[in-house]
Amino acid sequence: MPDPRGLGTSTLQVCLILSLRYVIPAVCQCSGSSLTLSTTNDFQYFTTPGYNNGAGSYQSDLSCSWILDGGSSSWTVFLFVENYDVSCSGDFIDIYDGNATSSTALVTALCGTSQSGVYASTQRYVRVDFTSDSSNQGAGFSLAFMKAADLSGSGCSGEETLAASSTPQYITSPNFPGEYTVNSNCRWVVTAPIGTVSLEIIFSDVETSTNCAFDSLELYSGTYVCEKTKILSACTPHPNGVTASYTSNGTSFLVKFAADASLSFRGFVIKYSEIAPVVTTSSSAVVSSISSEGDFYLGLYIGLGSGAGGALLFVGMITLIRHFCMSQKGVSPNVKHVEPLSLRSTPSTRNNSICGSSSSSGDSTTRQKSFLCSTPISPGSGSLMLDIQRRKSSHHNNGFVH
C-alpha cells in the first residue's frame, strides 16, 4: 500500500516517546530525516524502534535521528542513555551539542551493553543519531531527556523560602546541568500556604562518601535542621542516585545541600508543589445543596410534615398524662370515709357529725370495741380525710384519739 505522505513503508519506522511513565506513540523517520521532540522540566523518554523495554530488537540498516529542543535560548538539554544494547559490529549512537552533525559531539560511536553517563548541551538543541548495519542487531536503547537550567535561586547565598503552589516548581543544585560548585552550602525552605508539600527528587548525582561526609543532599521535615526531623541524607552518583517522593507531615520541608572543596558531580533536580487540604463538612452543620426547585419544595413539605406529626404526638402524650393525673385516684382499702368539702366548716362540726353521734348510743361496750375518727392527711391541705379505725387504748378512759 502506498504511504499517504509519499514515503515508502520500508523507510517509515515507529518509535515510542515515554513521558511521565506513560507511553506516547510517535512516528519517527529512520531514513535520514529527523524527528524534533520538545522538552519539559520532567524527564521524557524515547526508544529505538522495536525496543519493547529491552526485550525486543531494532531492525537492520537503520539511520535514525532525533532533535531535542529546549524551547528557548534560556534552556539547555540534559540527557542520558538509560539502558542500551547496541552491537559494536557496525551499530552505534552519536550525540551532538546542537541540531546538526557538524555541531560539537558530546559522545560518538557509543555501543555495547551498559548505561551511559549524563550529557548536557551548551545551548538549546541536542541531536541524537542511531545507525545500524545489516547484521547483529541488539535490543536498542532508551534515552531520558529534559530541559535544564540553574534553578538554585538565592538558596546558596542564604536560606531561601519558596512558596509551593498547585503548579509544579523546581530546585536544582548550583550550576545545573553542569557540575555543582565546590564549597557549596545551600538551603531552601519549601512551604505550602494552606496545605502540605509534595516533593520529588527526580534526579540526583552526588559524590559518595561514608555518612555523606563530603557532599550531601539532605531533607528535613519542618523549617529547621535537626537530626530528629531528618528524612534523607543522599550521596550516591548516577545512575544509582536517589529518586523518591515525599509528602510533608506539616506545611514545610527544608532542603539542604553541601559540597566540599573537591570533586563535583551533576547534583540534583527536585520538583515540588502544594497539596491542597481536603475540606470535610459535618452533615449536621451543613445543608445539602438543592439540585432543583422541585427538590427544594419536596424537602420542605416532608420537613414540615415530619415536624407537625412530631408536635401532635407530643401534645397527645401530654394530654393523656394530664388526664390520668386529674382523674379520681383509687382509694386505699384502709379508707372508710371521704369527707365532703361542706363538712370542713369548723372542727366542732366535723367532730359532732362524724364522731359525736357514736357516743350517744349508751353502749359503752360497743364504744370501747370500735369507733370511727376522721384525721386529715395534712392540715388545711384539701378535702380528702382518712377515717382510720383504731382500738381504744386501755389507759384512755374518756374522749377520742385524734
mmCIF file of N, CA, C and O in Angstrom, residues 289-367:
data_model
loop_
_atom_site.group_PDB
_atom_site.id
_atom_site.type_symbol
_atom_site.label_atom_id
_atom_site.label_comp_id
_atom_site.label_asym_id
_atom_site.label_seq_id
_atom_site.Cartn_x
_atom_site.Cartn_y
_atom_site.Cartn_z
ATOM 1 N N SER A 289 -26.856 20.971 49.147
ATOM 2 C CA SER A 289 -27.341 21.865 48.105
ATOM 3 C C SER A 289 -28.564 21.260 47.438
ATOM 4 O O SER A 289 -28.669 20.056 47.248
ATOM 5 N N ILE A 290 -29.480 22.121 47.064
ATOM 6 C CA ILE A 290 -30.711 21.681 46.419
ATOM 7 C C ILE A 290 -30.472 21.639 44.918
ATOM 8 O O ILE A 290 -30.082 22.621 44.303
ATOM 9 N N SER A 291 -30.711 20.474 44.346
ATOM 10 C CA SER A 291 -30.404 20.304 42.939
ATOM 11 C C SER A 291 -31.422 20.984 42.041
ATOM 12 O O SER A 291 -31.129 21.323 40.921
ATOM 13 N N SER A 292 -32.657 21.147 42.509
ATOM 14 C CA SER A 292 -33.682 21.787 41.697
ATOM 15 C C SER A 292 -34.739 22.384 42.608
ATOM 16 O O SER A 292 -34.817 22.074 43.793
ATOM 17 N N GLU A 293 -35.595 23.262 42.005
ATOM 18 C CA GLU A 293 -36.654 23.886 42.793
ATOM 19 C C GLU A 293 -37.640 22.853 43.292
ATOM 20 O O GLU A 293 -38.132 22.930 44.416
ATOM 21 N N GLY A 294 -37.927 21.826 42.462
ATOM 22 C CA GLY A 294 -38.855 20.771 42.877
ATOM 23 C C GLY A 294 -38.322 20.012 44.072
ATOM 24 O O GLY A 294 -39.068 19.705 45.012
ATOM 25 N N ASP A 295 -37.033 19.702 44.068
ATOM 26 C CA ASP A 295 -36.437 19.004 45.204
ATOM 27 C C ASP A 295 -36.529 19.846 46.468
ATOM 28 O O ASP A 295 -36.732 19.331 47.563
ATOM 29 N N PHE A 296 -36.403 21.173 46.305
ATOM 30 C CA PHE A 296 -36.470 22.059 47.464
ATOM 31 C C PHE A 296 -37.847 21.982 48.133
ATOM 32 O O PHE A 296 -37.970 21.799 49.340
ATOM 33 N N TYR A 297 -38.912 22.131 47.321
ATOM 34 C CA TYR A 297 -40.251 22.125 47.894
ATOM 35 C C TYR A 297 -40.621 20.749 48.436
ATOM 36 O O TYR A 297 -41.315 20.642 49.457
ATOM 37 N N LEU A 298 -40.185 19.701 47.769
ATOM 38 C CA LEU A 298 -40.439 18.361 48.289
ATOM 39 C C LEU A 298 -39.795 18.192 49.657
ATOM 40 O O LEU A 298 -40.422 17.688 50.597
ATOM 41 N N GLY A 299 -38.556 18.634 49.771
ATOM 42 C CA GLY A 299 -37.890 18.551 51.068
ATOM 43 C C GLY A 299 -38.575 19.407 52.109
ATOM 44 O O GLY A 299 -38.687 19.039 53.286
ATOM 45 N N LEU A 300 -39.086 20.597 51.684
ATOM 46 C CA LEU A 300 -39.783 21.475 52.621
ATOM 47 C C LEU A 300 -41.053 20.815 53.150
ATOM 48 O O LEU A 300 -41.324 20.833 54.353
ATOM 49 N N TYR A 301 -41.848 20.229 52.249
ATOM 50 C CA TYR A 301 -43.093 19.583 52.669
ATOM 51 C C TYR A 301 -42.816 18.410 53.614
ATOM 52 O O TYR A 301 -43.492 18.217 54.623
ATOM 53 N N ILE A 302 -41.829 17.607 53.267
ATOM 54 C CA ILE A 302 -41.501 16.463 54.131
ATOM 55 C C ILE A 302 -41.063 16.945 55.505
ATOM 56 O O ILE A 302 -41.457 16.407 56.545
ATOM 57 N N GLY A 303 -40.263 18.005 55.522
ATOM 58 C CA GLY A 303 -39.787 18.531 56.801
ATOM 59 C C GLY A 303 -40.923 19.061 57.648
ATOM 60 O O GLY A 303 -41.014 18.801 58.849
ATOM 61 N N LEU A 304 -41.836 19.847 57.002
ATOM 62 C CA LEU A 304 -42.958 20.389 57.754
ATOM 63 C C LEU A 304 -43.878 19.280 58.251
ATOM 64 O O LEU A 304 -44.372 19.318 59.387
ATOM 65 N N GLY A 305 -44.145 18.275 57.364
ATOM 66 C CA GLY A 305 -44.999 17.173 57.769
ATOM 67 C C GLY A 305 -44.410 16.409 58.936
ATOM 68 O O GLY A 305 -45.102 16.054 59.898
ATOM 69 N N SER A 306 -43.125 16.158 58.883
ATOM 70 C CA SER A 306 -42.479 15.441 59.985
ATOM 71 C C SER A 306 -42.536 16.247 61.262
ATOM 72 O O SER A 306 -42.816 15.733 62.345
ATOM 73 N N GLY A 307 -42.334 17.575 61.147
ATOM 74 C CA GLY A 307 -42.381 18.424 62.343
ATOM 75 C C GLY A 307 -43.776 18.477 62.937
ATOM 76 O O GLY A 307 -43.966 18.393 64.150
ATOM 77 N N ALA A 308 -44.808 18.594 62.075
ATOM 78 C CA ALA A 308 -46.178 18.664 62.580
ATOM 79 C C ALA A 308 -46.580 17.351 63.238
ATOM 80 O O ALA A 308 -47.223 17.340 64.297
ATOM 81 N N GLY A 309 -46.204 16.226 62.608
ATOM 82 C CA GLY A 309 -46.534 14.934 63.208
ATOM 83 C C GLY A 309 -45.893 14.760 64.560
ATOM 84 O O GLY A 309 -46.521 14.273 65.519
ATOM 85 N N GLY A 310 -44.645 15.193 64.675
ATOM 86 C CA GLY A 310 -43.971 15.088 65.961
ATOM 87 C C GLY A 310 -44.630 15.956 67.017
ATOM 88 O O GLY A 310 -44.779 15.552 68.176
ATOM 89 N N ALA A 311 -45.060 17.172 66.603
ATOM 90 C CA ALA A 311 -45.710 18.065 67.553
ATOM 91 C C ALA A 311 -47.042 17.486 68.032
ATOM 92 O O ALA A 311 -47.377 17.537 69.224
ATOM 93 N N LEU A 312 -47.847 16.937 67.113
ATOM 94 C CA LEU A 312 -49.126 16.337 67.502
ATOM 95 C C LEU A 312 -48.927 15.156 68.441
ATOM 96 O O LEU A 312 -49.676 14.983 69.419
ATOM 97 N N LEU A 313 -47.930 14.357 68.166
ATOM 98 C CA LEU A 313 -47.647 13.220 69.039
ATOM 99 C C LEU A 313 -47.278 13.689 70.437
ATOM 100 O O LEU A 313 -47.735 13.145 71.447
ATOM 101 N N PHE A 314 -46.491 14.744 70.515
ATOM 102 C CA PHE A 314 -46.070 15.277 71.808
ATOM 103 C C PHE A 314 -47.264 15.822 72.590
ATOM 104 O O PHE A 314 -47.427 15.560 73.790
ATOM 105 N N VAL A 315 -48.132 16.607 71.891
ATOM 106 C CA VAL A 315 -49.308 17.167 72.561
ATOM 107 C C VAL A 315 -50.228 16.061 73.041
ATOM 108 O O VAL A 315 -50.795 16.109 74.141
ATOM 109 N N GLY A 316 -50.398 15.006 72.218
ATOM 110 C CA GLY A 316 -51.254 13.892 72.632
ATOM 111 C C GLY A 316 -50.734 13.206 73.876
ATOM 112 O O GLY A 316 -51.509 12.859 74.782
ATOM 113 N N MET A 317 -49.442 13.018 73.952
ATOM 114 C CA MET A 317 -48.860 12.380 75.132
ATOM 115 C C MET A 317 -49.077 13.222 76.378
ATOM 116 O O MET A 317 -49.429 12.723 77.448
ATOM 117 N N ILE A 318 -48.884 14.552 76.243
ATOM 118 C CA ILE A 318 -49.091 15.450 77.390
ATOM 119 C C ILE A 318 -50.541 15.404 77.846
ATOM 120 O O ILE A 318 -50.864 15.389 79.040
ATOM 121 N N THR A 319 -51.484 15.381 76.882
ATOM 122 C CA THR A 319 -52.908 15.340 77.227
ATOM 123 C C THR A 319 -53.262 14.069 77.988
ATOM 124 O O THR A 319 -53.998 14.090 78.994
ATOM 125 N N LEU A 320 -52.763 12.947 77.544
ATOM 126 C CA LEU A 320 -53.024 11.681 78.237
ATOM 127 C C LEU A 320 -52.476 11.697 79.650
ATOM 128 O O LEU A 320 -53.117 11.227 80.595
ATOM 129 N N ILE A 321 -51.270 12.244 79.791
ATOM 130 C CA ILE A 321 -50.663 12.308 81.141
ATOM 131 C C ILE A 321 -51.495 13.193 82.059
ATOM 132 O O ILE A 321 -51.780 12.858 83.218
ATOM 133 N N ARG A 322 -51.932 14.355 81.554
ATOM 134 C CA ARG A 322 -52.739 15.255 82.377
ATOM 135 C C ARG A 322 -54.072 14.618 82.729
ATOM 136 O O ARG A 322 -54.563 14.752 83.854
ATOM 137 N N HIS A 323 -54.696 13.928 81.777
ATOM 138 C CA HIS A 323 -55.970 13.280 82.051
ATOM 139 C C HIS A 323 -55.829 12.213 83.131
ATOM 140 O O HIS A 323 -56.668 12.094 84.023
ATOM 141 N N PHE A 324 -54.762 11.481 83.067
ATOM 142 C CA PHE A 324 -54.531 10.450 84.068
ATOM 143 C C PHE A 324 -54.330 11.062 85.450
ATOM 144 O O PHE A 324 -54.847 10.576 86.459
ATOM 145 N N CYS A 325 -53.560 12.169 85.499
ATOM 146 C CA CYS A 325 -53.267 12.810 86.786
ATOM 147 C C CYS A 325 -54.504 13.480 87.379
ATOM 148 O O CYS A 325 -54.647 13.589 88.597
ATOM 149 N N MET A 326 -55.410 13.996 86.530
ATOM 150 C CA MET A 326 -56.592 14.709 87.033
ATOM 151 C C MET A 326 -57.748 13.768 87.363
ATOM 152 O O MET A 326 -58.742 14.171 87.972
ATOM 153 N N SER A 327 -57.678 12.523 86.938
ATOM 154 C CA SER A 327 -58.770 11.591 87.221
ATOM 155 C C SER A 327 -58.782 11.213 88.704
ATOM 156 O O SER A 327 -57.796 11.392 89.406
ATOM 157 N N GLN A 328 -59.943 10.664 89.189
ATOM 158 C CA GLN A 328 -60.079 10.287 90.610
ATOM 159 C C GLN A 328 -59.116 9.169 90.936
ATOM 160 O O GLN A 328 -59.020 8.172 90.245
ATOM 161 N N LYS A 329 -58.361 9.353 91.980
ATOM 162 C CA LYS A 329 -57.374 8.379 92.383
ATOM 163 C C LYS A 329 -58.056 7.199 93.050
ATOM 164 O O LYS A 329 -59.086 7.336 93.681
ATOM 165 N N GLY A 330 -57.474 6.050 92.945
ATOM 166 C CA GLY A 330 -58.000 4.873 93.636
ATOM 167 C C GLY A 330 -57.895 5.027 95.138
ATOM 168 O O GLY A 330 -56.966 5.627 95.650
ATOM 169 N N VAL A 331 -58.919 4.532 95.885
ATOM 170 C CA VAL A 331 -58.956 4.700 97.338
ATOM 171 C C VAL A 331 -58.314 3.504 98.002
ATOM 172 O O VAL A 331 -58.547 2.366 97.607
ATOM 173 N N SER A 332 -57.529 3.789 99.012
ATOM 174 C CA SER A 332 -56.861 2.727 99.745
ATOM 175 C C SER A 332 -57.892 1.870 100.477
ATOM 176 O O SER A 332 -58.925 2.369 100.935
ATOM 177 N N PRO A 333 -57.673 0.568 100.647
ATOM 178 C CA PRO A 333 -58.615 -0.288 101.392
ATOM 179 C C PRO A 333 -58.808 0.160 102.821
ATOM 180 O O PRO A 333 -59.813 -0.153 103.439
ATOM 181 N N ASN A 334 -57.858 0.945 103.380
ATOM 182 C CA ASN A 334 -57.999 1.413 104.754
ATOM 183 C C ASN A 334 -58.880 2.639 104.885
ATOM 184 O O ASN A 334 -59.224 3.050 105.984
ATOM 185 N N VAL A 335 -59.223 3.265 103.770
ATOM 186 C CA VAL A 335 -60.043 4.476 103.834
ATOM 187 C C VAL A 335 -61.507 4.080 103.977
ATOM 188 O O VAL A 335 -62.049 3.355 103.162
ATOM 189 N N LYS A 336 -62.163 4.568 105.043
ATOM 190 C CA LYS A 336 -63.576 4.253 105.311
ATOM 191 C C LYS A 336 -64.514 5.390 104.937
ATOM 192 O O LYS A 336 -65.677 5.183 104.735
ATOM 193 N N HIS A 337 -63.996 6.601 104.903
ATOM 194 C CA HIS A 337 -64.879 7.732 104.646
ATOM 195 C C HIS A 337 -64.079 8.849 104.030
ATOM 196 O O HIS A 337 -62.961 9.122 104.438
ATOM 197 N N VAL A 338 -64.644 9.475 102.987
ATOM 198 C CA VAL A 338 -64.052 10.654 102.387
ATOM 199 C C VAL A 338 -64.915 11.836 102.742
ATOM 200 O O VAL A 338 -66.094 11.866 102.417
ATOM 201 N N GLU A 339 -64.320 12.768 103.435
ATOM 202 C CA GLU A 339 -65.079 13.903 103.952
ATOM 203 C C GLU A 339 -65.390 14.888 102.851
ATOM 204 O O GLU A 339 -64.488 15.341 102.156
ATOM 205 N N PRO A 340 -66.698 15.213 102.677
ATOM 206 C CA PRO A 340 -67.034 16.249 101.695
ATOM 207 C C PRO A 340 -66.497 17.587 102.142
ATOM 208 O O PRO A 340 -66.277 17.835 103.312
ATOM 209 N N LEU A 341 -66.295 18.499 101.167
ATOM 210 C CA LEU A 341 -65.759 19.809 101.497
ATOM 211 C C LEU A 341 -66.692 20.576 102.416
ATOM 212 O O LEU A 341 -66.256 21.326 103.279
ATOM 213 N N SER A 342 -68.041 20.349 102.341
ATOM 214 C CA SER A 342 -69.006 21.106 103.155
ATOM 215 C C SER A 342 -68.919 20.767 104.624
ATOM 216 O O SER A 342 -69.391 21.522 105.449
ATOM 217 N N LEU A 343 -68.355 19.623 104.961
ATOM 218 C CA LEU A 343 -68.258 19.233 106.351
ATOM 219 C C LEU A 343 -67.027 19.762 107.044
ATOM 220 O O LEU A 343 -66.781 19.445 108.200
ATOM 221 N N ARG A 344 -66.216 20.590 106.337
ATOM 222 C CA ARG A 344 -64.971 21.085 106.950
ATOM 223 C C ARG A 344 -65.095 22.520 107.406
ATOM 224 O O ARG A 344 -64.109 23.223 107.493
ATOM 225 N N SER A 345 -66.324 22.908 107.748
ATOM 226 C CA SER A 345 -66.535 24.309 108.141
ATOM 227 C C SER A 345 -65.802 24.643 109.436
ATOM 228 O O SER A 345 -65.094 25.636 109.503
ATOM 229 N N THR A 346 -66.027 23.815 110.473
ATOM 230 C CA THR A 346 -65.354 24.055 111.757
ATOM 231 C C THR A 346 -64.967 22.727 112.353
ATOM 232 O O THR A 346 -65.563 21.699 112.046
ATOM 233 N N PRO A 347 -63.967 22.712 113.230
ATOM 234 C CA PRO A 347 -63.597 21.461 113.902
ATOM 235 C C PRO A 347 -64.747 20.853 114.694
ATOM 236 O O PRO A 347 -64.900 19.654 114.734
ATOM 237 N N SER A 348 -65.606 21.721 115.364
ATOM 238 C CA SER A 348 -66.690 21.162 116.185
ATOM 239 C C SER A 348 -67.716 20.459 115.334
ATOM 240 O O SER A 348 -68.256 19.428 115.698
ATOM 241 N N THR A 349 -68.038 21.045 114.150
ATOM 242 C CA THR A 349 -68.995 20.406 113.257
ATOM 243 C C THR A 349 -68.476 19.062 112.783
ATOM 244 O O THR A 349 -69.190 18.074 112.703
ATOM 245 N N ARG A 350 -67.151 19.042 112.451
ATOM 246 C CA ARG A 350 -66.556 17.792 111.983
ATOM 247 C C ARG A 350 -66.636 16.714 113.045
ATOM 248 O O ARG A 350 -67.025 15.575 112.781
ATOM 249 N N ASN A 351 -66.350 17.055 114.327
ATOM 250 C CA ASN A 351 -66.349 16.051 115.369
ATOM 251 C C ASN A 351 -67.778 15.571 115.681
ATOM 252 O O ASN A 351 -67.998 14.392 115.925
ATOM 253 N N ASN A 352 -68.747 16.507 115.706
ATOM 254 C CA ASN A 352 -70.116 16.124 116.051
ATOM 255 C C ASN A 352 -70.769 15.279 114.983
ATOM 256 O O ASN A 352 -71.548 14.388 115.270
ATOM 257 N N SER A 353 -70.464 15.624 113.706
ATOM 258 C CA SER A 353 -71.162 14.918 112.631
ATOM 259 C C SER A 353 -70.619 13.543 112.379
ATOM 260 O O SER A 353 -71.327 12.692 111.876
ATOM 261 N N ILE A 354 -69.338 13.334 112.641
ATOM 262 C CA ILE A 354 -68.752 12.046 112.329
ATOM 263 C C ILE A 354 -68.551 11.208 113.589
ATOM 264 O O ILE A 354 -68.945 10.061 113.657
ATOM 265 N N CYS A 355 -67.877 11.805 114.580
ATOM 266 C CA CYS A 355 -67.509 11.019 115.758
ATOM 267 C C CYS A 355 -68.533 11.163 116.899
ATOM 268 O O CYS A 355 -68.717 10.251 117.672
ATOM 269 N N GLY A 356 -69.231 12.326 117.017
ATOM 270 C CA GLY A 356 -70.086 12.567 118.177
ATOM 271 C C GLY A 356 -71.303 11.682 118.226
ATOM 272 O O GLY A 356 -71.777 11.336 119.290
ATOM 273 N N SER A 357 -71.874 11.301 117.112
ATOM 274 C CA SER A 357 -73.106 10.507 117.117
ATOM 275 C C SER A 357 -72.907 9.129 117.689
ATOM 276 O O SER A 357 -73.820 8.544 118.226
ATOM 277 N N SER A 358 -71.722 8.605 117.600
ATOM 278 C CA SER A 358 -71.483 7.253 118.117
ATOM 279 C C SER A 358 -71.425 7.209 119.626
ATOM 280 O O SER A 358 -71.596 6.166 120.213
ATOM 281 N N SER A 359 -71.258 8.373 120.301
ATOM 282 C CA SER A 359 -71.155 8.377 121.772
ATOM 283 C C SER A 359 -72.516 8.380 122.445
ATOM 284 O O SER A 359 -72.613 8.245 123.638
ATOM 285 N N SER A 360 -73.612 8.589 121.682
ATOM 286 C CA SER A 360 -74.949 8.657 122.299
ATOM 287 C C SER A 360 -75.683 7.336 122.294
ATOM 288 O O SER A 360 -76.838 7.278 122.626
ATOM 289 N N SER A 361 -75.032 6.310 121.898
ATOM 290 C CA SER A 361 -75.720 5.018 121.825
ATOM 291 C C SER A 361 -75.926 4.400 123.188
ATOM 292 O O SER A 361 -76.767 3.553 123.363
ATOM 293 N N GLY A 362 -75.144 4.815 124.173
ATOM 294 C CA GLY A 362 -75.290 4.267 125.508
ATOM 295 C C GLY A 362 -74.657 2.926 125.680
ATOM 296 O O GLY A 362 -74.718 2.355 126.754
ATOM 297 N N ASP A 363 -74.133 2.347 124.674
ATOM 298 C CA ASP A 363 -73.491 1.038 124.750
ATOM 299 C C ASP A 363 -71.994 1.256 124.862
ATOM 300 O O ASP A 363 -71.306 1.415 123.892
ATOM 301 N N SER A 364 -71.544 1.275 126.134
ATOM 302 C CA SER A 364 -70.123 1.547 126.370
ATOM 303 C C SER A 364 -69.251 0.442 125.826
ATOM 304 O O SER A 364 -68.133 0.653 125.403
ATOM 305 N N THR A 365 -69.805 -0.790 125.841
ATOM 306 C CA THR A 365 -69.013 -1.910 125.313
ATOM 307 C C THR A 365 -68.747 -1.736 123.838
ATOM 308 O O THR A 365 -67.651 -1.935 123.338
ATOM 309 N N THR A 366 -69.848 -1.302 123.150
ATOM 310 C CA THR A 366 -69.692 -1.078 121.706
ATOM 311 C C THR A 366 -68.739 0.058 121.440
ATOM 312 O O THR A 366 -67.915 -0.004 120.541
ATOM 313 N N ARG A 367 -68.832 1.147 122.229
ATOM 314 C CA ARG A 367 -67.946 2.309 122.078
ATOM 315 C C ARG A 367 -66.499 1.934 122.326
ATOM 316 O O ARG A 367 -65.597 2.445 121.713
#
